[in-house]
Amino acid sequence: MSENRIGLHVYTLRQFKSREKNKTPIKFSQHPRGGMLSSVVKKFITDFADPSEDGAALLRDWYFSPRNSQGFVHQGLIMYGSSGFAGDIVNKKTHEVRLKREVLDMDVIPLYYRFWIPDSGDFALAGFQTFGLRSCISKSFTRLQDTYRKNCEGYHIEARAVVLTDIK
């Protein structure tokens, strides 16, 4: 039953100067705009707290529901699901219709997220809960990278999964 497993994926986030051959991460204290990553992550979470895609009629299949973020720690739930089709939710045993789903209805699984962003060092950590085969990590990281590039011209961030061999 691997489709019912709950997991936690942890990633490092590092800042780099764009188009630089020497790919050395920039320390947070040395970035020209200081702790910019934390403010960009906060903006990113706020911008994507609404499931509508820039006011479009169609819904994105994920959105943030922030909780108890303080300082350089941003955490909450990513509401991840699907929408865009109508259907019925029925009782498997009786076949009784429990809910009529409309096109704009969205079924969601709340998945936990947390960003730990220090004011020094050269990496931050991001943790994302997964449920079975369901996760929106790659979709949300792509949007985070776009938000960072727009707000920190000349710089970009990279995310890399933390694996056991990285821990020393």
One Martini backbone bead per residue (centre of mass of N, CA, C, O) as a GRO file, in nm:
protein
  168
    1MET     BB    1   0.060   0.061   0.025
    2SER     BB    2   0.227   0.321  -0.099
    3GLU     BB    3  -0.018   0.532  -0.142
    4ASN     BB    4  -0.022   0.579   0.205
    5ARG     BB    5   0.230   0.732   0.247
    6ILE     BB    6   0.420   0.924   0.474
    7GLY     BB    7   0.626   1.214   0.416
    8LEU     BB    8   0.959   1.381   0.423
    9HIS     BB    9   1.097   1.651   0.247
   10VAL     BB   10   1.431   1.775   0.218
   11TYR     BB   11   1.572   2.105   0.147
   12THR     BB   12   1.798   2.304  -0.010
   13LEU     BB   13   1.869   2.658  -0.011
   14ARG     BB   14   2.037   2.856  -0.266
   15GLN     BB   15   2.237   3.130  -0.348
   16PHE     BB   16   2.301   3.296  -0.669
   17LYS     BB   17   2.480   3.418  -0.915
   18SER     BB   18   2.414   3.498  -1.217
   19ARG     BB   19   2.629   3.392  -1.464
   20GLU     BB   20   2.830   3.223  -1.290
   21LYS     BB   21   3.088   3.003  -1.292
   22ASN     BB   22   3.115   3.027  -0.989
   23LYS     BB   23   2.927   2.802  -0.781
   24THR     BB   24   2.888   2.995  -0.517
   25PRO     BB   25   2.740   3.041  -0.246
   26ILE     BB   26   2.557   3.285  -0.087
   27LYS     BB   27   2.566   3.453   0.180
   28PHE     BB   28   2.328   3.611   0.355
   29SER     BB   29   2.525   3.843   0.467
   30GLN     BB   30   2.634   3.904   0.145
   31HIS     BB   31   2.387   4.004   0.042
   32PRO     BB   32   2.289   4.306  -0.081
   33ARG     BB   33   1.981   4.239   0.062
   34GLY     BB   34   2.029   4.030   0.259
   35GLY     BB   35   1.735   3.867   0.381
   36MET     BB   36   1.568   3.802   0.106
   37LEU     BB   37   1.454   3.514   0.116
   38SER     BB   38   1.240   3.552   0.337
   39SER     BB   39   1.070   3.771   0.186
   40VAL     BB   40   1.014   3.598  -0.065
   41VAL     BB   41   0.871   3.364   0.074
   42LYS     BB   42   0.645   3.532   0.194
   43LYS     BB   43   0.537   3.635  -0.079
   44PHE     BB   44   0.487   3.360  -0.208
   45ILE     BB   45   0.276   3.260  -0.003
   46THR     BB   46   0.079   3.494  -0.044
   47ASP     BB   47   0.042   3.470  -0.361
   48PHE     BB   48  -0.037   3.136  -0.308
   49ALA     BB   49  -0.322   3.147  -0.128
   50ASP     BB   50  -0.459   3.139  -0.410
   51PRO     BB   51  -0.593   2.916  -0.650
   52SER     BB   52  -0.596   3.124  -0.848
   53GLU     BB   53  -0.484   3.221  -1.177
   54ASP     BB   54  -0.468   3.535  -1.209
   55GLY     BB   55  -0.802   3.539  -1.215
   56ALA     BB   56  -0.879   3.283  -1.321
   57ALA     BB   57  -1.111   3.028  -1.354
   58LEU     BB   58  -0.890   2.847  -1.298
   59LEU     BB   59  -0.737   2.614  -1.090
   60ARG     BB   60  -0.499   2.546  -0.897
   61ASP     BB   61  -0.366   2.243  -0.732
   62TRP     BB   62  -0.247   2.473  -0.530
   63TYR     BB   63  -0.214   2.606  -0.185
   64PHE     BB   64  -0.172   2.824   0.074
   65SER     BB   65  -0.181   2.781   0.451
   66PRO     BB   66  -0.083   2.975   0.676
   67ARG     BB   67   0.119   2.920   0.990
   68ASN     BB   68   0.301   3.048   1.239
   69SER     BB   69   0.482   3.276   1.134
   70GLN     BB   70   0.835   3.358   1.224
   71GLY     BB   71   1.047   3.536   1.084
   72PHE     BB   72   1.253   3.270   0.951
   73VAL     BB   73   0.970   3.114   0.980
   74HIS     BB   74   0.780   2.913   0.748
   75GLN     BB   75   0.437   2.789   0.787
   76GLY     BB   76   0.207   2.510   0.694
   77LEU     BB   77  -0.021   2.457   0.428
   78ILE     BB   78  -0.072   2.249   0.150
   79MET     BB   79  -0.325   2.257  -0.081
   80TYR     BB   80  -0.378   1.947  -0.244
   81GLY     BB   81  -0.523   1.879  -0.578
   82SER     BB   82  -0.836   1.880  -0.763
   83SER     BB   83  -0.976   2.007  -1.072
   84GLY     BB   84  -1.215   2.051  -1.356
   85PHE     BB   85  -1.447   1.846  -1.258
   86ALA     BB   86  -1.725   1.656  -1.264
   87GLY     BB   87  -1.900   1.477  -0.990
   88ASP     BB   88  -1.928   1.196  -0.771
   89ILE     BB   89  -1.974   1.116  -0.432
   90VAL     BB   90  -1.959   0.781  -0.316
   91ASN     BB   91  -2.066   0.506  -0.168
   92LYS     BB   92  -1.921   0.200  -0.200
   93LYS     BB   93  -2.159   0.025  -0.090
   94THR     BB   94  -2.443   0.195  -0.175
   95HIS     BB   95  -2.408   0.434  -0.401
   96GLU     BB   96  -2.448   0.688  -0.256
   97VAL     BB   97  -2.483   1.020  -0.288
   98ARG     BB   98  -2.285   1.270  -0.115
   99LEU     BB   99  -2.160   1.442  -0.369
  100LYS     BB  100  -2.168   1.718  -0.586
  101ARG     BB  101  -1.941   1.790  -0.825
  102GLU     BB  102  -1.790   2.069  -0.942
  103VAL     BB  103  -1.566   2.224  -1.140
  104LEU     BB  104  -1.468   2.430  -0.891
  105ASP     BB  105  -1.410   2.201  -0.727
  106MET     BB  106  -1.186   2.087  -0.454
  107ASP     BB  107  -0.971   1.843  -0.375
  108VAL     BB  108  -0.793   1.805  -0.060
  109ILE     BB  109  -0.458   1.786   0.075
  110PRO     BB  110  -0.297   1.839   0.368
  111LEU     BB  111   0.033   1.976   0.354
  112TYR     BB  112   0.324   2.019   0.501
  113TYR     BB  113   0.527   2.318   0.570
  114ARG     BB  114   0.885   2.438   0.591
  115PHE     BB  115   1.085   2.728   0.655
  116TRP     BB  116   1.443   2.770   0.712
  117ILE     BB  117   1.588   3.101   0.763
  118PRO     BB  118   1.873   3.232   0.801
  119ASP     BB  119   2.102   3.516   0.867
  120SER     BB  120   2.311   3.290   0.808
  121GLY     BB  121   2.492   3.152   0.583
  122ASP     BB  122   2.419   2.932   0.268
  123PHE     BB  123   2.147   2.794   0.388
  124ALA     BB  124   1.833   2.651   0.357
  125LEU     BB  125   1.525   2.502   0.468
  126ALA     BB  126   1.290   2.256   0.329
  127GLY     BB  127   0.969   2.119   0.418
  128PHE     BB  128   0.776   1.833   0.277
  129GLN     BB  129   0.491   1.679   0.259
  130THR     BB  130   0.375   1.350   0.185
  131PHE     BB  131   0.125   1.149  -0.008
  132GLY     BB  132   0.237   0.916  -0.145
  133LEU     BB  133   0.218   1.039  -0.478
  134ARG     BB  134   0.166   1.322  -0.336
  135SER     BB  135   0.292   1.632  -0.476
  136CYS     BB  136   0.420   1.995  -0.510
  137ILE     BB  137   0.724   2.063  -0.522
  138SER     BB  138   0.803   2.134  -0.817
  139LYS     BB  139   0.588   2.351  -0.861
  140SER     BB  140   0.665   2.540  -0.621
  141PHE     BB  141   0.968   2.582  -0.686
  142THR     BB  142   0.933   2.716  -0.957
  143ARG     BB  143   0.777   2.962  -0.840
  144LEU     BB  144   0.994   3.051  -0.640
  145GLN     BB  145   1.215   3.108  -0.847
  146ASP     BB  146   1.058   3.325  -0.998
  147THR     BB  147   1.017   3.517  -0.759
  148TYR     BB  148   1.316   3.561  -0.701
  149ARG     BB  149   1.406   3.675  -0.977
  150LYS     BB  150   1.209   3.925  -0.969
  151ASN     BB  151   1.334   4.032  -0.673
  152CYS     BB  152   1.652   3.929  -0.765
  153GLU     BB  153   1.836   4.064  -0.963
  154GLY     BB  154   2.104   3.844  -1.060
  155TYR     BB  155   1.953   3.605  -0.912
  156HIS     BB  156   1.938   3.267  -0.765
  157ILE     BB  157   1.779   2.956  -0.688
  158GLU     BB  158   1.842   2.638  -0.526
  159ALA     BB  159   1.723   2.302  -0.511
  160ARG     BB  160   1.806   2.028  -0.276
  161ALA     BB  161   1.811   1.725  -0.181
  162VAL     BB  162   1.830   1.560   0.114
  163VAL     BB  163   2.075   1.329   0.206
  164LEU     BB  164   2.241   1.121   0.412
  165THR     BB  165   2.531   1.201   0.291
  166ASP     BB  166   2.505   1.513   0.385
  167ILE     BB  167   2.534   1.411   0.675
  168LYS     BB  168   2.803   1.512   0.930
   0.00000   0.00000   0.00000
